[in-house]
Structures are given as structure tokens and as C-alpha cells.
Amino acid sequence: MPTPPLAGGTAGPAALRPLIDTVLTALHDGATRRGGPLPAGGPDTVTPRTRSATHPLIPDHGTGPHHALRALVTALTEGAADPAHPHCAAHLHTPPLALAAAADLAASALNPSMDSWDQAPAASALEADLTTALAAEIYPHAPSPDAVITTGGTEANQLALLLARERHGPVQTVCAANTHHSIARAAWLLGLPEPVTIPAPHGAMDLAALDEALTALHRPLLVVATAGTTDTGRIDPLDAIADLCTTHGAELHIDAAYGGPLLFSPTHRTLLHGLDRAHSITLDLHKLGWQPASAGLFAVPERHHLTPLHHHAPYLNADDDTEAGLPDLLGRSLRTTRRPDALKIAVTLQALGRTGLADLIDRTIATAHHLADLITRTPALDLYDRPTISTVLFRPTGTDDHTVAALRRTLLNRGHAVLGRAHAEGRLWLKATLLNPHTTPADLQALIDLVTATANDPTATATDLTATDLAPTTPRTEGDTPR
């Protein structure tokens, strides 16, 4: 068997072309076979079909590159929940832009590792320029803002608590009930006190409760606010929270994983007023930025705030190499080997510009408002509230939570729609997280028709439920996919 060709070098593109063609055909064929937002039949159908199409995964004798690509990519596509379908709207699970996916292919072919300059000469320069530019968007009035690329909000939130601990010791985190679960997990991982959690009536942090908590607590404090929760999409009153933090001498971290990209929209950036008053900020462009996962960011107003991340490994950042001018990259992440995720982000920003990205954001938010309008005009459905960003909660009128849960699973099992679930105001709601800028009014009406028709189907709500099915989940604002 000949030695398989490599993706890099001058010969790499010629080796990739026929393989990419096989992949593209498999993506098309798999999506055609699926025929909807996700495969019908649930796990009992999808799992054995996928195993049948892909096993044995480690044969004694290889099947060859085209056969393996065709079999596995087709099977994975046929069994995918496709965020590019307008009825796949459960999570902060973005349909990536084609140009960003193409850039990701180049990153995979070149395979720079972002832990030392000699593995990523140009990629390290691009990443430095991109993170500086994005930090300046977030902190426009700071003299030397900076940012690092992360795998998503979970890693960025962990960095926020880590750096606060390095500045102040065992800092006490104060957050609201709407805060992403990664904050409590980061406190646990870092050996910090369990976060003090205050109420979030109507999905946003309670200012009076925050004032009371900050008054009662005396150790170094870090308040975590949220700009875009994953249950309702709510944005905390950032400016007022920053005022209270100033009054009480507390630091502020804002998890803007979902809502942060609103900065690029002149129409909607006012929702983030006060964002730049935070000591650190989380942002994800694999959400409202249409990037393939992952594309997270952790930003600070002053570059020296990142200094505690510095780490020394002589084979990667020897002192004499650094003194000779080779950039030291180990302080740019908690990870060692990591992909050049800056490339796809930079390609997207350069290709679309500010106006192009703003158009995608505005178009997506307008789509969410149109869905809310359709729901209010449908007597059989109740709307929770107008969307803050692009999350819409609704439920059939006059139904109980058991029926809502069963309705959602029926839509999943039939392969008709992927809707999320969220608890708000003591009830369970269907959740549509709209992130597809190509979704049309006709797509939305078809989704409404699917939900109402299924709700009226006597066989659709017959599923037995356990207590776990109805237990409220911790509200999430990040994510790693799904969020």
C-alpha cells in the first residue's frame, strides 16, 4: 500500500482536491438522505444505522481514502442535527459560514501549533493582530486592551476566575441564578469558594439583591454578569451592575459569549452599554458570529492583566530565544497545542467587514421578532416575551409541562424540528434559538404549523416522562456546543 499523501507542502493541494470532492459529494448525499433538520427515529434508530454504516472502524485492511471518506462522512451527515436547516433551532449551535469553514480547511492543512513561534510564524502574527483588534472593539477607550483565543465561554470564564484569584487570592464570586454553569464549575476547579447566587427575576440579575450581597460580603469580590443567557437571551443591566461594583470595590466579569457580537451592530450595540466597564469579558464567535466551533475570546482592558498566564518550558520559549526576539506564545493560553482558530475569524471579518457582519446580526434578530409576531397571532400558542437577542420561548396554550416536554421529543423523534427547552416563570417552554440568517418567514410559519399540528396529534404526547424530564436545568449562557 503506498504511503498516503500529506495535506501540506506544494503537493498537498493536489492530493486534497479529489478528497475534498469526495467529501462534498458525501455531505450532499447525506443531507439528501436525512431530508430534514435531524434524522427521524431517535437514538434507537440513528445509533444502529450509524454503526452499521461505519463499522468496523479499525479493519485489518484499510478500505482506501475515498471509500472511508464517503462512508463515514455520508453516515455522519445523514445522522446530523443540521444547524443550517431553519427548523434546527434548539441551541446556540450556529450554522457556520461557508467561507469560515473553507478557512478552517486551510488551518487543518497547514496545521500550525500555536504554542511556539517556530511552529506558527505567520499564524502567531495573525493571531496577535486579530486579538488586539477585537480587544479594541470591546474596550474602545482602554490604552492597551488585549485578548486571547479560547475554546469557548467555559474556558474564558475559567480564565476570568483564575486571573481574579491571582490578583486577590481566594476571591468570592457573586452571580445570579441566570449565570452559566461554567462559573460554578470554574470556582470548584480552582478551589475557590462556592459562588454566592442571587435571584434573577424575569431572567436578569436583581440589582437590589446584588447591592445587599456586596454589602454583606467582605472578602475580595468578583461579580459575574451575563450578556445573553441561553435560556431566554436576557442581558443583565450591565451599567447599573458596574456602578454597584465600583461602589463596593468589587471586580466585574461579563459573560457575553452570546450577546458580545452585538457590538458590531450599530442598531443593537446599545444593549451592551456598560460592557467596557468590566475587568474581563467572555465572547464567542461560534455563536452569533457564524464560525465553526471553536472560536471563543477572553478580553481584558490592560495587556498586563494576562501576565499571570505566562509559563516557561525551555523547549518552547527558552529565555535566549525570547531575548533574541522570538515571540513567547505560551502565555496566550492555558493549552499547549492548539489550532489557529484566528484564521477563520480573520477571514470572516475581512470578507464581510463591519457592515456585512452587522447585516447578519440585524437580519437574525429581525427573524426572531418575526417569529414572536407569528406566535402572538396564533391563538393556540403563548409567547413568553419579546426576544432580547434571538431566543424565543413559547408553548401551546393551556398545556402542562408534561405535554410540552413530550411535544418537543415527538418533534425530535419524527425528525421534524429541533427545539430546545427552558424553564421560566415556573413553567417549561419550547425554545427557538434563531441563528440562521437565511431563515425566511415561510420557514417560520412552517415551524409554527408543525408545532401546532403536533400538539393537536393525540399520539404525540403519549410519551411516559420521568422526574428527570421535567427537572429545571441550570440556566446556561455559554457553551460550548450546545449552549
Tab-separated table of C-alpha atoms in Angstrom:
chain	number	residue	atom	x	y	z
A	1	MET	CA	0.000	0.000	0.000
A	2	PRO	CA	1.544	3.354	-0.998
A	3	THR	CA	2.351	5.911	1.682
A	4	PRO	CA	-0.669	8.283	1.973
A	5	PRO	CA	-0.017	11.839	0.748
A	6	LEU	CA	0.192	14.796	3.099
A	7	ALA	CA	-2.029	17.897	3.153
A	8	GLY	CA	0.778	20.426	3.338
A	9	GLY	CA	3.608	21.464	1.053
A	10	THR	CA	3.366	22.201	-2.650
A	11	ALA	CA	1.978	18.734	-3.353
A	12	GLY	CA	-0.701	18.951	-0.673
A	13	PRO	CA	-3.362	20.849	-2.637
A	14	ALA	CA	-3.250	18.336	-5.487
A	15	ALA	CA	-3.725	15.495	-3.006
A	16	LEU	CA	-6.567	17.313	-1.261
A	17	ARG	CA	-8.624	18.206	-4.357
A	18	PRO	CA	-10.067	14.779	-5.162
A	19	LEU	CA	-10.558	14.018	-1.473
A	20	ILE	CA	-12.443	17.272	-0.934
A	21	ASP	CA	-14.630	16.459	-3.915
A	22	THR	CA	-15.482	13.122	-2.289
A	23	VAL	CA	-16.271	14.900	0.985
A	24	LEU	CA	-18.515	17.458	-0.703
A	25	THR	CA	-20.422	14.720	-2.511
A	26	ALA	CA	-20.836	12.808	0.753
A	27	LEU	CA	-22.087	15.950	2.528
A	28	HIS	CA	-24.680	16.447	-0.211
A	29	ASP	CA	-25.752	12.808	-0.289
A	30	GLY	CA	-26.013	12.537	3.489
A	31	ALA	CA	-28.113	15.698	3.761
A	32	THR	CA	-30.379	14.467	0.976
A	33	ARG	CA	-30.929	11.138	2.743
A	34	ARG	CA	-31.670	12.895	6.018
A	35	GLY	CA	-34.150	15.233	4.359
A	36	GLY	CA	-34.747	17.459	7.378
A	37	PRO	CA	-33.220	19.161	10.415
A	38	LEU	CA	-32.231	15.852	12.041
A	39	PRO	CA	-32.698	12.129	11.392
A	40	ALA	CA	-36.017	10.597	12.325
A	41	GLY	CA	-36.347	7.725	14.778
A	42	GLY	CA	-34.357	8.920	17.767
A	43	PRO	CA	-31.307	7.158	19.253
A	44	ASP	CA	-32.801	3.680	18.779
A	45	THR	CA	-32.758	4.233	15.018
A	46	VAL	CA	-29.803	6.553	14.466
A	47	THR	CA	-27.218	4.688	16.548
A	48	PRO	CA	-27.526	1.244	14.912
A	49	ARG	CA	-27.766	2.770	11.433
A	50	THR	CA	-24.608	4.805	12.015
A	51	ARG	CA	-22.767	1.799	13.419
A	52	SER	CA	-23.830	-0.356	10.520
A	53	ALA	CA	-22.553	2.204	8.010
A	54	THR	CA	-19.218	2.870	9.719
A	55	HIS	CA	-18.053	-0.420	11.246
A	56	PRO	CA	-15.540	-1.853	11.536
A	57	LEU	CA	-13.815	1.388	12.446
A	58	ILE	CA	-10.423	-0.339	12.632
A	59	PRO	CA	-10.358	-3.031	9.911
A	60	ASP	CA	-7.407	-5.316	9.372
A	61	HIS	CA	-7.031	-3.958	5.854
A	62	GLY	CA	-7.921	-0.385	5.007
A	63	THR	CA	-10.762	0.429	2.620
A	64	GLY	CA	-8.907	3.315	0.987
A	65	PRO	CA	-9.329	7.078	1.405
A	66	HIS	CA	-12.309	7.672	-0.878
A	67	HIS	CA	-14.335	4.764	0.434
A	68	ALA	CA	-13.631	5.713	4.051
A	69	LEU	CA	-14.473	9.380	3.460
A	70	ARG	CA	-17.613	8.523	1.512
A	71	ALA	CA	-18.869	6.032	4.109
A	72	LEU	CA	-18.167	7.967	7.274
A	73	VAL	CA	-18.977	11.491	6.060
A	74	THR	CA	-22.215	10.313	4.472
A	75	ALA	CA	-23.215	8.476	7.648
A	76	LEU	CA	-22.332	11.400	9.890
A	77	THR	CA	-24.216	13.842	7.665
A	78	GLU	CA	-27.278	11.634	7.389
A	79	GLY	CA	-27.323	11.384	11.166
A	80	ALA	CA	-26.568	15.036	11.892
A	81	ALA	CA	-28.612	17.737	13.553
A	82	ASP	CA	-28.040	20.348	10.856
A	83	PRO	CA	-27.983	23.938	12.157
A	84	ALA	CA	-28.232	25.148	8.563
A	85	HIS	CA	-31.816	23.852	8.450
A	86	PRO	CA	-34.268	26.566	9.559
A	87	HIS	CA	-36.075	24.140	11.872
A	88	CYS	CA	-32.893	23.223	13.783
A	89	ALA	CA	-33.071	25.933	16.420
A	90	ALA	CA	-32.634	24.430	19.875
A	91	HIS	CA	-29.253	25.721	20.981
A	92	LEU	CA	-26.570	28.301	20.369
A	93	HIS	CA	-25.447	25.911	17.640
A	94	THR	CA	-24.514	28.090	14.702
A	95	PRO	CA	-24.664	27.199	11.029
A	96	PRO	CA	-21.100	28.166	10.079
A	97	LEU	CA	-20.453	30.400	7.103
A	98	ALA	CA	-19.029	28.564	4.101
A	99	LEU	CA	-16.070	30.922	3.933
A	100	ALA	CA	-15.236	30.268	7.604
A	101	ALA	CA	-15.388	26.501	7.024
A	102	ALA	CA	-13.128	26.904	3.989
A	103	ALA	CA	-10.645	28.841	6.093
A	104	ASP	CA	-10.798	26.076	8.692
A	105	LEU	CA	-9.767	23.608	5.994
A	106	ALA	CA	-6.675	25.692	5.301
A	107	ALA	CA	-5.899	25.773	9.021
A	108	SER	CA	-6.142	21.981	9.160
A	109	ALA	CA	-3.922	21.538	6.108
A	110	LEU	CA	-1.226	23.901	7.384
A	111	ASN	CA	-1.624	22.619	10.969
A	112	PRO	CA	0.324	25.321	12.806
A	113	SER	CA	0.530	24.688	16.526
A	114	MET	CA	0.100	27.921	18.445
A	115	ASP	CA	2.458	27.137	21.316
A	116	SER	CA	5.741	28.329	19.794
A	117	TRP	CA	6.736	30.733	17.035
A	118	ASP	CA	8.761	28.158	15.133
A	119	GLN	CA	5.564	26.111	14.637
A	120	ALA	CA	3.402	29.055	13.614
A	121	PRO	CA	5.383	32.051	12.306
A	122	ALA	CA	2.630	33.772	10.303
A	123	ALA	CA	-0.263	32.336	12.308
A	124	SER	CA	1.130	33.777	15.547
A	125	ALA	CA	1.408	37.221	13.955
A	126	LEU	CA	-2.145	36.982	12.603
A	127	GLU	CA	-3.499	35.881	15.965
A	128	ALA	CA	-1.739	38.730	17.778
A	129	ASP	CA	-3.162	41.301	15.373
A	130	LEU	CA	-6.659	39.793	15.495
A	131	THR	CA	-6.850	39.582	19.276
A	132	THR	CA	-5.602	43.163	19.599
A	133	ALA	CA	-8.196	44.368	17.083
A	134	LEU	CA	-11.067	42.509	18.763
A	135	ALA	CA	-9.982	43.699	22.204
A	136	ALA	CA	-10.065	47.275	20.908
A	137	GLU	CA	-13.651	46.704	19.705
A	138	ILE	CA	-14.615	45.545	23.189
A	139	TYR	CA	-12.577	48.161	25.088
A	140	PRO	CA	-12.510	51.159	22.718
A	141	HIS	CA	-11.223	53.610	25.344
A	142	ALA	CA	-8.610	51.425	27.046
A	143	PRO	CA	-4.960	52.273	26.273
A	144	SER	CA	-3.714	48.699	25.794
A	145	PRO	CA	-6.536	46.140	25.635
A	146	ASP	CA	-5.760	42.551	24.751
A	147	ALA	CA	-7.467	39.196	24.313
A	148	VAL	CA	-6.665	35.519	23.954
A	149	ILE	CA	-8.383	32.906	21.816
A	150	THR	CA	-10.274	30.228	23.784
A	151	THR	CA	-12.271	27.111	23.055
A	152	GLY	CA	-15.403	28.936	24.159
A	153	GLY	CA	-17.138	30.550	27.088
A	154	THR	CA	-16.319	27.797	29.558
A	155	GLU	CA	-12.570	28.257	29.134
A	156	ALA	CA	-12.888	32.050	29.041
A	157	ASN	CA	-14.955	32.115	32.233
A	158	GLN	CA	-12.402	29.874	33.911
A	159	LEU	CA	-9.686	32.347	32.912
A	160	ALA	CA	-11.693	35.178	34.476
A	161	LEU	CA	-11.851	33.435	37.850
A	162	LEU	CA	-8.235	32.263	37.611
A	163	LEU	CA	-6.875	35.753	36.992
A	164	ALA	CA	-9.081	37.231	39.727
A	165	ARG	CA	-7.654	34.618	42.101
A	166	GLU	CA	-4.112	35.509	41.043
A	167	ARG	CA	-4.800	39.188	41.777
A	168	HIS	CA	-6.651	38.807	45.062
A	169	GLY	CA	-6.317	35.274	46.444
A	170	PRO	CA	-9.463	33.213	47.188
A	171	VAL	CA	-11.904	35.644	45.602
A	172	GLN	CA	-15.623	35.256	46.324
A	173	THR	CA	-17.709	35.071	43.160
A	174	VAL	CA	-21.154	36.653	43.179
A	175	CYS	CA	-23.517	35.785	40.358
A	176	ALA	CA	-27.209	35.482	39.583
A	177	ALA	CA	-29.415	32.461	39.047
A	178	ASN	CA	-29.190	33.088	35.291
A	179	THR	CA	-25.412	32.651	35.241
A	180	HIS	CA	-23.830	29.967	33.101
A	181	HIS	CA	-22.976	26.715	34.868
A	182	SER	CA	-19.299	27.083	33.964
A	183	ILE	CA	-18.852	29.767	36.637
A	184	ALA	CA	-19.668	27.385	39.482
A	185	ARG	CA	-17.571	24.706	37.836
A	186	ALA	CA	-14.599	27.066	37.462
A	187	ALA	CA	-14.819	28.007	41.145
A	188	TRP	CA	-14.757	24.309	42.023
A	189	LEU	CA	-11.811	23.563	39.721
A	190	LEU	CA	-9.814	26.494	41.098
A	191	GLY	CA	-10.502	25.718	44.737
A	192	LEU	CA	-12.478	28.939	45.218
A	193	PRO	CA	-15.491	29.382	47.499
A	194	GLU	CA	-18.814	28.326	46.051
A	195	PRO	CA	-20.373	31.300	44.234
A	196	VAL	CA	-22.973	33.341	46.079
A	197	THR	CA	-26.045	33.174	43.866
A	198	ILE	CA	-28.639	35.946	43.947
A	199	PRO	CA	-32.074	35.988	42.294
A	200	ALA	CA	-32.660	36.738	38.626
A	201	PRO	CA	-36.355	37.668	38.399
A	202	HIS	CA	-37.601	37.720	34.813
A	203	GLY	CA	-34.240	36.288	33.736
A	204	ALA	CA	-31.959	39.194	34.712
A	205	MET	CA	-29.830	39.907	37.782
A	206	ASP	CA	-31.671	41.563	40.683
A	207	LEU	CA	-29.857	44.832	41.450
A	208	ALA	CA	-31.222	45.211	44.971
A	209	ALA	CA	-30.131	41.677	45.819
A	210	LEU	CA	-26.692	42.375	44.358
A	211	ASP	CA	-26.332	45.527	46.459
A	212	GLU	CA	-27.350	43.593	49.567
A	213	ALA	CA	-24.911	40.760	48.841
A	214	LEU	CA	-21.977	43.085	48.163
A	215	THR	CA	-22.734	44.971	51.372
A	216	ALA	CA	-22.754	41.778	53.440
A	217	LEU	CA	-19.635	40.180	51.946
A	218	HIS	CA	-16.155	41.334	52.937
A	219	ARG	CA	-13.579	39.201	51.124
A	220	PRO	CA	-12.307	40.205	47.633
A	221	LEU	CA	-15.328	40.001	45.334
A	222	LEU	CA	-15.841	39.178	41.667
A	223	VAL	CA	-19.304	39.831	40.259
A	224	VAL	CA	-20.239	37.848	37.138
A	225	ALA	CA	-22.909	39.383	34.913
A	226	THR	CA	-24.384	37.899	31.754
A	227	ALA	CA	-24.999	39.475	28.349
A	228	GLY	CA	-27.185	36.873	26.681
A	229	THR	CA	-28.378	33.905	28.712
A	230	THR	CA	-29.038	30.639	26.943
A	231	ASP	CA	-32.472	30.138	28.434
A	232	THR	CA	-34.130	33.455	27.472
A	233	GLY	CA	-31.330	35.504	25.896
A	234	ARG	CA	-31.680	38.180	28.577
A	235	ILE	CA	-28.952	40.774	29.144
A	236	ASP	CA	-28.258	41.891	32.705
A	237	PRO	CA	-28.314	45.666	33.442
A	238	LEU	CA	-24.586	45.975	32.829
A	239	ASP	CA	-24.116	49.683	33.556
A	240	ALA	CA	-26.021	49.544	36.842
A	241	ILE	CA	-24.106	46.416	37.885
A	242	ALA	CA	-20.829	48.167	37.096
A	243	ASP	CA	-21.941	51.111	39.282
A	244	LEU	CA	-22.572	48.773	42.212
A	245	CYS	CA	-19.212	47.087	41.697
A	246	THR	CA	-17.493	50.486	41.790
A	247	THR	CA	-19.386	51.458	44.943
A	248	HIS	CA	-18.448	48.253	46.767
A	249	GLY	CA	-14.932	47.825	45.382
A	250	ALA	CA	-15.755	44.601	43.563
A	251	GLU	CA	-14.388	43.490	40.212
A	252	LEU	CA	-16.723	42.652	37.330
A	253	HIS	CA	-16.575	39.901	34.728
A	254	ILE	CA	-19.200	39.828	31.972
A	255	ASP	CA	-20.044	36.602	30.187
A	256	ALA	CA	-21.038	37.968	26.787
A	257	ALA	CA	-20.494	34.695	24.962
A	258	TYR	CA	-23.882	35.006	23.246
A	259	GLY	CA	-24.522	38.757	23.159
A	260	GLY	CA	-20.997	40.098	22.687
A	261	PRO	CA	-21.081	40.244	18.866
A	262	LEU	CA	-23.913	42.796	19.129
A	263	LEU	CA	-21.028	45.251	19.370
A	264	PHE	CA	-20.743	45.017	15.584
A	265	SER	CA	-24.345	46.167	15.045
A	266	PRO	CA	-24.969	49.930	15.235
A	267	THR	CA	-28.643	49.082	15.694
A	268	HIS	CA	-28.244	46.747	18.676
A	269	ARG	CA	-24.939	47.582	20.371
A	270	THR	CA	-26.740	49.851	22.858
A	271	LEU	CA	-27.954	46.647	24.546
A	272	LEU	CA	-24.362	46.219	25.742
A	273	HIS	CA	-23.957	49.670	27.276
A	274	GLY	CA	-21.505	49.346	30.153
A	275	LEU	CA	-19.771	46.273	28.747
A	276	ASP	CA	-16.397	48.016	28.586
A	277	ARG	CA	-16.520	48.726	32.335
A	278	ALA	CA	-15.821	45.055	33.098
A	279	HIS	CA	-12.428	43.833	34.257
A	280	SER	CA	-12.756	40.922	31.820
A	281	ILE	CA	-15.171	39.756	29.138
A	282	THR	CA	-16.084	36.446	27.509
A	283	LEU	CA	-17.162	36.415	23.862
A	284	ASP	CA	-17.896	33.568	21.446
A	285	LEU	CA	-17.858	33.964	17.677
A	286	HIS	CA	-19.033	30.372	17.198
A	287	LYS	CA	-22.419	31.658	18.304
A	288	LEU	CA	-23.583	34.995	16.913
A	289	GLY	CA	-20.513	35.099	14.681
A	290	TRP	CA	-21.205	32.058	12.482
A	291	GLN	CA	-17.834	30.379	12.967
A	292	PRO	CA	-17.186	26.636	13.102
A	293	ALA	CA	-16.510	25.692	16.717
A	294	SER	CA	-14.417	26.709	18.380
A	295	ALA	CA	-13.944	30.467	18.250
A	296	GLY	CA	-14.021	31.899	21.765
A	297	LEU	CA	-12.358	35.001	23.166
A	298	PHE	CA	-11.322	36.284	26.592
A	299	ALA	CA	-10.645	40.020	26.664
A	300	VAL	CA	-9.116	42.381	29.241
A	301	PRO	CA	-8.711	46.177	29.214
A	302	GLU	CA	-4.987	46.096	30.006
A	303	ARG	CA	-2.463	43.731	28.453
A	304	HIS	CA	-0.600	43.208	31.720
A	305	HIS	CA	-3.723	41.583	33.222
A	306	LEU	CA	-2.776	38.484	31.225
A	307	THR	CA	0.765	38.292	32.680
A	308	PRO	CA	-0.087	35.555	35.226
A	309	LEU	CA	-0.739	33.197	32.313
A	310	HIS	CA	2.963	33.197	31.449
A	311	HIS	CA	4.501	29.734	31.572
A	312	HIS	CA	8.054	28.597	30.912
A	313	ALA	CA	9.006	25.444	29.008
A	314	PRO	CA	12.610	25.578	27.740
A	315	TYR	CA	11.911	23.620	24.551
A	316	LEU	CA	9.182	26.084	23.537
A	317	ASN	CA	10.180	29.504	24.917
A	318	ALA	CA	13.800	29.383	26.009
A	319	ASP	CA	14.972	32.649	27.570
A	320	ASP	CA	17.673	33.250	24.984
A	321	ASP	CA	15.187	32.711	22.138
A	322	THR	CA	12.794	35.213	23.692
A	323	GLU	CA	15.624	37.705	24.263
A	324	ALA	CA	16.622	37.244	20.623
A	325	GLY	CA	13.151	38.326	19.517
A	326	LEU	CA	11.165	35.108	19.042
A	327	PRO	CA	7.630	35.718	20.364
A	328	ASP	CA	6.681	33.818	23.510
A	329	LEU	CA	3.284	32.187	22.875
A	330	LEU	CA	2.826	30.021	25.973
A	331	GLY	CA	1.218	32.875	27.881
A	332	ARG	CA	-1.536	33.158	25.279
A	333	SER	CA	-3.481	30.152	26.542
A	334	LEU	CA	-3.808	27.534	29.267
A	335	ARG	CA	-3.413	24.978	26.480
A	336	THR	CA	-0.186	23.960	24.788
A	337	THR	CA	-1.028	22.536	21.365
A	338	ARG	CA	-3.930	24.496	19.874
A	339	ARG	CA	-5.322	25.243	16.442
A	340	PRO	CA	-5.035	28.595	14.616
A	341	ASP	CA	-8.697	29.492	15.145
A	342	ALA	CA	-7.802	33.113	14.436
A	343	LEU	CA	-7.616	32.342	10.704
A	344	LYS	CA	-11.304	31.622	10.123
A	345	ILE	CA	-12.301	34.600	12.287
A	346	ALA	CA	-9.953	36.927	10.422
A	347	VAL	CA	-11.152	35.668	7.027
A	348	THR	CA	-14.765	36.260	8.031
A	349	LEU	CA	-14.156	39.754	9.375
A	350	GLN	CA	-12.136	40.785	6.331
A	351	ALA	CA	-14.594	39.278	3.849
A	352	LEU	CA	-17.730	40.756	5.433
A	353	GLY	CA	-16.431	43.905	7.084
A	354	ARG	CA	-18.344	45.699	9.803
A	355	THR	CA	-21.372	46.291	7.615
A	356	GLY	CA	-21.621	42.685	6.475
A	357	LEU	CA	-21.427	41.290	9.994
A	358	ALA	CA	-23.918	43.887	11.226
A	359	ASP	CA	-26.315	42.845	8.474
A	360	LEU	CA	-26.156	39.194	9.565
A	361	ILE	CA	-26.782	40.156	13.185
A	362	ASP	CA	-29.635	42.536	12.391
A	363	ARG	CA	-31.210	40.058	9.995
A	364	THR	CA	-31.094	37.289	12.604
A	365	ILE	CA	-32.628	39.430	15.341
A	366	ALA	CA	-35.358	40.613	12.954
A	367	THR	CA	-36.137	36.963	12.210
A	368	ALA	CA	-36.591	36.281	15.928
A	369	HIS	CA	-39.003	39.186	16.232
A	370	HIS	CA	-40.943	37.920	13.236
A	371	LEU	CA	-41.292	34.527	14.911
A	372	ALA	CA	-42.546	36.263	18.059
A	373	ASP	CA	-45.110	38.121	15.940
A	374	LEU	CA	-46.314	34.873	14.384
A	375	ILE	CA	-46.701	33.294	17.816
A	376	THR	CA	-48.755	36.201	19.150
A	377	ARG	CA	-51.034	35.906	16.134
A	378	THR	CA	-51.515	32.157	16.704
A	379	PRO	CA	-54.321	31.584	19.259
A	380	ALA	CA	-53.062	28.077	20.035
A	381	LEU	CA	-49.661	29.339	21.234
A	382	ASP	CA	-48.402	31.509	24.109
A	383	LEU	CA	-45.312	33.725	23.797
A	384	TYR	CA	-43.105	34.100	26.876
A	385	ASP	CA	-41.772	37.557	25.954
A	386	ARG	CA	-40.328	39.589	23.106
A	387	PRO	CA	-36.813	38.365	22.268
A	388	THR	CA	-33.834	40.284	23.649
A	389	ILE	CA	-31.452	38.822	21.075
A	390	SER	CA	-32.602	35.846	19.015
A	391	THR	CA	-34.096	33.435	21.565
A	392	VAL	CA	-37.881	32.955	21.512
A	393	LEU	CA	-39.772	30.972	24.169
A	394	PHE	CA	-43.296	29.731	23.517
A	395	ARG	CA	-45.675	26.892	24.358
A	396	PRO	CA	-49.090	25.569	23.339
A	397	THR	CA	-51.897	27.354	25.141
A	398	GLY	CA	-53.491	25.522	28.034
A	399	THR	CA	-50.988	22.663	28.192
A	400	ASP	CA	-48.994	21.392	31.139
A	401	ASP	CA	-45.240	20.871	31.323
A	402	HIS	CA	-45.576	17.123	30.657
A	403	THR	CA	-47.220	17.905	27.331
A	404	VAL	CA	-44.597	20.500	26.381
A	405	ALA	CA	-41.760	18.050	27.104
A	406	ALA	CA	-43.430	15.245	25.167
A	407	LEU	CA	-44.197	17.563	22.248
A	408	ARG	CA	-40.543	18.527	21.957
A	409	ARG	CA	-39.424	14.885	21.946
A	410	THR	CA	-42.040	13.970	19.368
A	411	LEU	CA	-40.717	16.657	17.015
A	412	LEU	CA	-37.207	15.270	17.574
A	413	ASN	CA	-38.157	11.621	17.104
A	414	ARG	CA	-40.065	12.362	13.920
A	415	GLY	CA	-37.141	14.377	12.547
A	416	HIS	CA	-39.377	17.422	12.081
A	417	ALA	CA	-37.729	20.067	14.282
A	418	VAL	CA	-35.004	20.621	16.855
A	419	LEU	CA	-36.363	22.928	19.558
A	420	GLY	CA	-34.830	23.484	22.964
A	421	ARG	CA	-36.446	23.622	26.374
A	422	ALA	CA	-36.205	26.238	29.105
A	423	HIS	CA	-37.830	26.859	32.466
A	424	ALA	CA	-39.024	30.433	33.006
A	425	GLU	CA	-41.550	31.882	35.415
A	426	GLY	CA	-42.147	28.426	36.844
A	427	ARG	CA	-43.140	26.782	33.572
A	428	LEU	CA	-41.486	24.754	30.826
A	429	TRP	CA	-41.259	26.406	27.410
A	430	LEU	CA	-40.196	25.393	23.946
A	431	LYS	CA	-37.116	27.367	22.960
A	432	ALA	CA	-36.212	28.521	19.452
A	433	THR	CA	-32.690	29.934	19.288
A	434	LEU	CA	-32.577	31.523	15.857
A	435	LEU	CA	-29.086	31.874	14.375
A	436	ASN	CA	-29.676	31.182	10.686
A	437	PRO	CA	-29.692	34.433	8.686
A	438	HIS	CA	-31.179	32.576	5.705
A	439	THR	CA	-34.366	31.624	7.564
A	440	THR	CA	-37.445	33.021	5.789
A	441	PRO	CA	-40.918	33.996	7.038
A	442	ALA	CA	-42.211	30.892	5.246
A	443	ASP	CA	-39.766	28.727	7.227
A	444	LEU	CA	-41.031	30.247	10.465
A	445	GLN	CA	-44.677	29.732	9.530
A	446	ALA	CA	-43.914	26.119	8.663
A	447	LEU	CA	-42.319	25.679	12.103
A	448	ILE	CA	-45.390	27.147	13.803
A	449	ASP	CA	-47.630	24.856	11.768
A	450	LEU	CA	-45.521	21.830	12.747
A	451	VAL	CA	-45.744	22.666	16.439
A	452	THR	CA	-49.491	23.312	16.437
A	453	ALA	CA	-50.266	20.245	14.320
A	454	THR	CA	-48.143	18.014	16.541
A	455	ALA	CA	-49.705	19.487	19.682
A	456	ASN	CA	-53.127	18.527	18.311
A	457	ASP	CA	-51.990	14.990	17.453
A	458	PRO	CA	-53.260	12.660	20.216
A	459	THR	CA	-50.341	10.269	19.631
A	460	ALA	CA	-47.715	12.991	20.034
A	461	THR	CA	-47.907	13.461	23.806
A	462	ALA	CA	-48.215	9.830	24.870
A	463	THR	CA	-44.565	9.565	25.906
A	464	ASP	CA	-44.016	8.493	29.510
A	465	LEU	CA	-41.984	11.032	31.459
A	466	THR	CA	-39.658	10.670	34.397
A	467	ALA	CA	-38.963	13.243	37.050
A	468	THR	CA	-35.670	13.981	35.318
A	469	ASP	CA	-37.514	15.007	32.156
A	470	LEU	CA	-39.229	17.857	33.978
A	471	ALA	CA	-36.466	18.942	36.344
A	472	PRO	CA	-35.395	22.546	35.679
A	473	THR	CA	-31.885	22.687	34.308
A	474	THR	CA	-29.312	25.250	35.384
A	475	PRO	CA	-29.608	28.263	33.040
A	476	ARG	CA	-26.712	28.381	30.634
A	477	THR	CA	-25.131	31.296	28.840
A	478	GLU	CA	-22.165	29.687	27.220
A	479	GLY	CA	-21.346	26.965	25.679
A	480	ASP	CA	-19.578	25.079	24.167
A	481	THR	CA	-21.789	23.398	21.779
A	482	PRO	CA	-24.635	23.010	22.584
A	483	ARG	CA	-25.091	26.057	24.669
